[in-house]
Amino acid sequence: MVLEKGNKISIPADQLTATEVKVEWQQSFRAKSAQYYAVPFFNRDQDNEESVIFIQTTYLGSLKSKSVPGDDLTVVVDDSFQYSLNNEKTKRWLIYHDKSNNILQASQEWRFVAGLMSKLGDDARKFGGGFFPDIDLSQMRLLFSDYPRDVR
């Protein structure tokens, strides 16, 4: 099963700001970039399945305000999140950011993973429970055939 609207996800508080990555993309023929935290999370409603969320650094306070009581940062996924799927369409990863950051083209969402890999190197392959496969960055955009969309 894949993550759905209404699922509760837990983000380990000690990892929330540990991995900051720069995501770069093209929008209206201009180069754009933003800083994101790449953080593993656990889907409490899907047998604690592990995945990854990219949180725009300027949206961290907004995400924290959605938290329900607990030790970790636990939030209910709603339509303020966006997601994309792995190539097999069996797992979702999340994005929490300014949706006017138009990284919604199938040719661009791989840039999140490229940012993570440039920060962590080979350790990125183990990040989020090994969510991202062992693949050459030159082939990365072929892996992500599904563009990010709103969680509904």
Short mmCIF file of C-alpha atoms in Angstrom, two decimals:
data_model
loop_
_atom_site.label_atom_id
_atom_site.label_comp_id
_atom_site.label_asym_id
_atom_site.label_seq_id
_atom_site.Cartn_x
_atom_site.Cartn_y
_atom_site.Cartn_z
CA MET A 1 0.00 0.00 0.00
CA VAL A 2 1.11 3.57 -0.57
CA LEU A 3 0.91 6.58 1.68
CA GLU A 4 -2.48 8.33 1.56
CA LYS A 5 -4.15 11.49 2.78
CA GLY A 6 -5.04 11.06 6.46
CA ASN A 7 -2.06 8.81 7.26
CA LYS A 8 0.04 9.78 10.27
CA ILE A 9 3.75 10.10 9.63
CA SER A 10 6.44 10.39 12.29
CA ILE A 11 9.62 12.29 11.64
CA PRO A 12 12.46 11.67 14.12
CA ALA A 13 13.00 15.03 15.84
CA ASP A 14 16.76 14.47 16.08
CA GLN A 15 17.01 14.12 12.29
CA LEU A 16 14.71 16.98 11.33
CA THR A 17 17.41 19.46 10.32
CA ALA A 18 20.39 17.10 10.02
CA THR A 19 20.46 16.90 6.21
CA GLU A 20 20.00 20.15 4.32
CA VAL A 21 20.11 19.98 0.53
CA LYS A 22 19.93 22.52 -2.25
CA VAL A 23 17.36 21.76 -4.96
CA GLU A 24 17.80 23.52 -8.29
CA TRP A 25 15.32 23.60 -11.18
CA GLN A 26 14.18 25.60 -14.18
CA GLN A 27 10.97 27.62 -14.01
CA SER A 28 9.78 29.99 -16.73
CA PHE A 29 13.19 29.68 -18.41
CA ARG A 30 14.97 30.85 -15.23
CA ALA A 31 17.25 29.00 -12.88
CA LYS A 32 15.67 28.63 -9.42
CA SER A 33 16.83 27.02 -6.20
CA ALA A 34 15.65 26.47 -2.64
CA GLN A 35 17.01 24.82 0.48
CA TYR A 36 15.23 21.71 1.77
CA TYR A 37 15.68 19.33 4.68
CA ALA A 38 15.74 15.70 3.52
CA VAL A 39 14.37 13.62 6.37
CA PRO A 40 13.34 9.98 6.70
CA PHE A 41 9.84 9.40 8.05
CA PHE A 42 7.74 6.45 9.19
CA ASN A 43 4.15 5.94 8.07
CA ARG A 44 2.38 4.91 11.28
CA ASP A 45 -0.69 3.76 9.32
CA GLN A 46 1.30 1.53 6.94
CA ASP A 47 3.27 -0.73 9.32
CA ASN A 48 5.90 1.98 9.93
CA GLU A 49 6.99 1.90 6.29
CA GLU A 50 9.98 4.20 5.91
CA SER A 51 10.25 6.84 3.22
CA VAL A 52 11.63 10.36 2.72
CA ILE A 53 10.17 13.85 3.01
CA PHE A 54 11.76 17.00 1.60
CA ILE A 55 10.80 20.03 3.72
CA GLN A 56 11.56 23.50 2.39
CA THR A 57 13.61 25.12 5.16
CA THR A 58 11.33 28.17 5.29
CA TYR A 59 8.33 25.85 5.83
CA LEU A 60 9.72 24.03 8.86
CA GLY A 61 7.72 26.13 11.34
CA SER A 62 4.54 25.51 9.38
CA LEU A 63 5.15 21.76 9.45
CA LYS A 64 5.84 21.82 13.19
CA SER A 65 2.53 23.62 13.76
CA LYS A 66 0.73 20.60 12.28
CA SER A 67 2.27 18.24 14.84
CA VAL A 68 0.19 16.06 17.13
CA PRO A 69 1.50 15.30 20.65
CA GLY A 70 4.34 12.79 20.88
CA ASP A 71 8.11 12.35 21.08
CA ASP A 72 8.73 12.70 17.37
CA LEU A 73 7.22 15.20 15.00
CA THR A 74 4.01 13.39 14.04
CA VAL A 75 1.71 14.95 11.46
CA VAL A 76 -1.35 13.91 9.53
CA VAL A 77 -0.81 14.04 5.77
CA ASP A 78 -3.22 16.48 4.13
CA ASP A 79 -3.49 18.33 0.84
CA SER A 80 -0.71 20.75 1.82
CA PHE A 81 1.77 17.95 0.99
CA GLN A 82 2.84 16.80 -2.43
CA TYR A 83 4.15 13.38 -3.33
CA SER A 84 5.86 11.48 -6.09
CA LEU A 85 6.25 7.77 -6.65
CA ASN A 86 9.16 5.46 -7.21
CA ASN A 87 9.46 3.92 -10.66
CA GLU A 88 7.48 0.83 -9.64
CA LYS A 89 4.73 3.10 -8.25
CA THR A 90 4.77 1.17 -4.96
CA LYS A 91 6.19 3.82 -2.62
CA ARG A 92 5.61 7.55 -2.21
CA TRP A 93 8.01 10.22 -1.04
CA LEU A 94 6.72 13.57 0.17
CA ILE A 95 7.44 17.24 -0.39
CA TYR A 96 6.30 20.00 1.98
CA HIS A 97 7.05 23.38 0.43
CA ASP A 98 5.85 26.46 -1.36
CA LYS A 99 3.81 24.94 -4.17
CA SER A 100 4.65 27.88 -6.42
CA ASN A 101 8.08 26.22 -6.63
CA ASN A 102 7.01 24.63 -9.87
CA ILE A 103 9.09 21.46 -9.74
CA LEU A 104 6.08 19.57 -10.98
CA GLN A 105 7.41 18.43 -14.31
CA ALA A 106 8.33 14.80 -14.71
CA SER A 107 11.74 15.88 -15.95
CA GLN A 108 12.54 17.88 -12.79
CA GLU A 109 11.54 16.02 -9.60
CA TRP A 110 14.70 13.91 -9.76
CA ARG A 111 16.51 17.08 -8.71
CA PHE A 112 15.45 16.44 -5.10
CA VAL A 113 17.38 13.18 -5.13
CA ALA A 114 20.28 14.79 -6.97
CA GLY A 115 20.48 17.35 -4.14
CA LEU A 116 20.45 14.57 -1.56
CA MET A 117 23.12 12.60 -3.39
CA SER A 118 25.37 15.65 -3.76
CA LYS A 119 25.13 16.19 0.01
CA LEU A 120 25.49 12.60 1.23
CA GLY A 121 27.32 10.86 -1.60
CA ASP A 122 27.04 7.08 -1.43
CA ASP A 123 25.25 7.31 1.94
CA ALA A 124 22.22 8.70 0.08
CA ARG A 125 21.53 5.19 -1.17
CA LYS A 126 20.86 4.08 2.44
CA PHE A 127 18.86 7.20 3.37
CA GLY A 128 15.22 6.65 4.26
CA GLY A 129 15.62 2.91 4.62
CA GLY A 130 17.24 2.60 1.21
CA PHE A 131 14.32 4.31 -0.52
CA PHE A 132 16.45 5.59 -3.39
CA PRO A 133 18.10 2.85 -5.46
CA ASP A 134 21.69 2.46 -6.49
CA ILE A 135 21.59 4.36 -9.77
CA ASP A 136 23.80 6.69 -11.74
CA LEU A 137 22.71 10.35 -11.50
CA SER A 138 22.82 10.58 -15.28
CA GLN A 139 20.02 8.01 -15.31
CA MET A 140 18.13 9.52 -12.34
CA ARG A 141 15.53 11.38 -14.34
CA LEU A 142 14.56 8.12 -16.05
CA LEU A 143 13.79 6.60 -12.66
CA PHE A 144 11.22 9.22 -11.73
CA SER A 145 8.53 8.96 -14.35
CA ASP A 146 5.77 10.27 -12.12
CA TYR A 147 5.68 13.99 -11.30
CA PRO A 148 4.92 15.32 -7.79
CA ARG A 149 1.24 16.00 -7.18
CA ASP A 150 -0.96 17.14 -4.32
CA VAL A 151 -1.97 14.55 -1.73
CA ARG A 152 -5.76 14.22 -1.89
#
